[in-house]
Amino acid sequence: MPRTRSPAPAPPEVKFTNLDKVFFPETGFTKGELVRYYVDVAPFILPHLRGRPVTLIRYPDGVTGEKFYEKNAPKFAPPWIKTHEVPRRRHEGTTRYIVIDDAPTLAWCANLAAVELHPFLHRAPELDCPTQVVFDLDPGEGADLRDCARVGFLVKAITDDLGLQCLAKVSGSKGLQLYVPLNTDVTYDATRAFAKGMAELLEQRHPDLVVSNMAKVRRQKRVLIDWSQNHEAKTTVAVYSVRGKREQPFVSMPVTWEELKRLKDPMKLFFTPEAALRRLKKVGDLFEPALKLKQKLPAAFSSVGERAAPPAAPDLAAYKAKRDFTRTREPAAAPASASSSSASKASKRAPRSGKNSAPHFVIQKHAATRLHYDLRLEMDGVLKSWAVPKGLPTALGVKHAAIEVEDHPLSYMKFEGTIPKGQYGGGTVMVWDLGTYELLGGDHASGNLKIRFAGKKLKGEWHLFKIRSDEDKPMWLVAKSGRAAKPFSPFQENRSVLSRRTMEGIAKAADA
Ligand code: MN
């Protein structure tokens, strides 16, 4: 039948596909049930999503398959899907985020297998005005929701003292998330300083229970208060979003302090979509204050962004001083905002530390005056860097020299290309390995780092320790620890993990 044209736009139609596909094999929960849930929960979740750019976590083959973080609205998104363009932080261009303001958009996203919805803490277009503070309480090994609840009450005691109401929701994964609604004029600098101060204070007072630093991976039986979510670039799972992290679908659901106080069996606070809808019918939206309540942080925090530079502003002066960015295509050491560096073709974007994700490392093979490997570890907002002439040893008992050099900007992580002759470090650079690492022990300041690498080539433990603190170039040694690793094959030795190119290939491409 031909459609009649009317002045009002036709209500968008969402075509649903593959509704019988099982998304959670353990319970047989299907995509159809996921879509149904989001349609039913729309009246409750939409007010919380309204205006917020959102990252979708899509599981097209269910939770046992691969997942995708969809930040950019897909090209095939129909024109009625609302989007908001957000400038990228480290590179040129923008990301076109979906904004879920209505039920059809929500249903469309669900049909896209967006099991999880992760909105920003701000609403567009005010990208630097979070509407709330969030504390993401993440239990370490041996800890569970009950420990999170204990930490939750420690936070609450302080917010109570400050006259601030604090809301709690289970993440639907393992932990608990606390929200302090603001809905007043505030910056991320202020909310982050507040959350960080809180986390550090509680770690100091309760070292057996609280960890405030993500890099401290050894947090057995303790709870990480992740304050770093309070950032313009970070998203947090939405209230009423389903999670794809477990064998069964659980919902990130508001809970009362009374429920947390009485909590004996953590499973009592895991809600399936069905249970979530039943509960919503009974108790309504316990997170409503997050929408309306206007609160202000104590003045000491609300002025943080205005007075001081953000804590631990990365010092890249040495990096900058050595390079002429009109000559080299290495990334300029621009601050985190709107970098204008003309990155090389291969250096698309630095991997970003997402929520709870481990810090990154890169090893760059560098054919400078002498061939060497540059090891760089993401730490305190920069890449701590070492030149390792012989590369990392694979056999036990072998120590290779590692000369510490100037900190590099995070955007250096994916730099591959040729630094012009005559420039500092002139020669070809290959991204030899890339991945994440876990700090097993020690820290940079004490010259002792025990690290487990999870790269494409490097897997396992290595130990880095400082033997001489020369002014300019402190000398470290790097040794294999734990078990010996397989020596690298010639193919591994001479291939970029980023572009699969050889050193020769990279050099040639740059000449072309
Ligand atoms: Mn180098």
PDB file of C-alpha atoms and ligand atoms in Angstrom, residues 366 368 372 374 376 387, ligand 1:
ATOM      1  CA  HIS A 366      63.274   1.560  16.150  1.00  0.00           C
ATOM      2  CA  ALA A 368      67.709   4.712  14.655  1.00  0.00           C
ATOM      3  CA  HIS A 372      66.748  -0.922  19.470  1.00  0.00           C
ATOM      4  CA  ASP A 374      61.470   1.123  22.914  1.00  0.00           C
ATOM      5  CA  ARG A 376      56.609   2.129  26.867  1.00  0.00           C
ATOM      6  CA  ALA A 387      65.261   2.090  25.149  1.00  0.00           C
TER       7      ALA A 387
HETATM    8 MN    MN B   1      63.832   4.892  20.245  1.00  0.00          MN
END
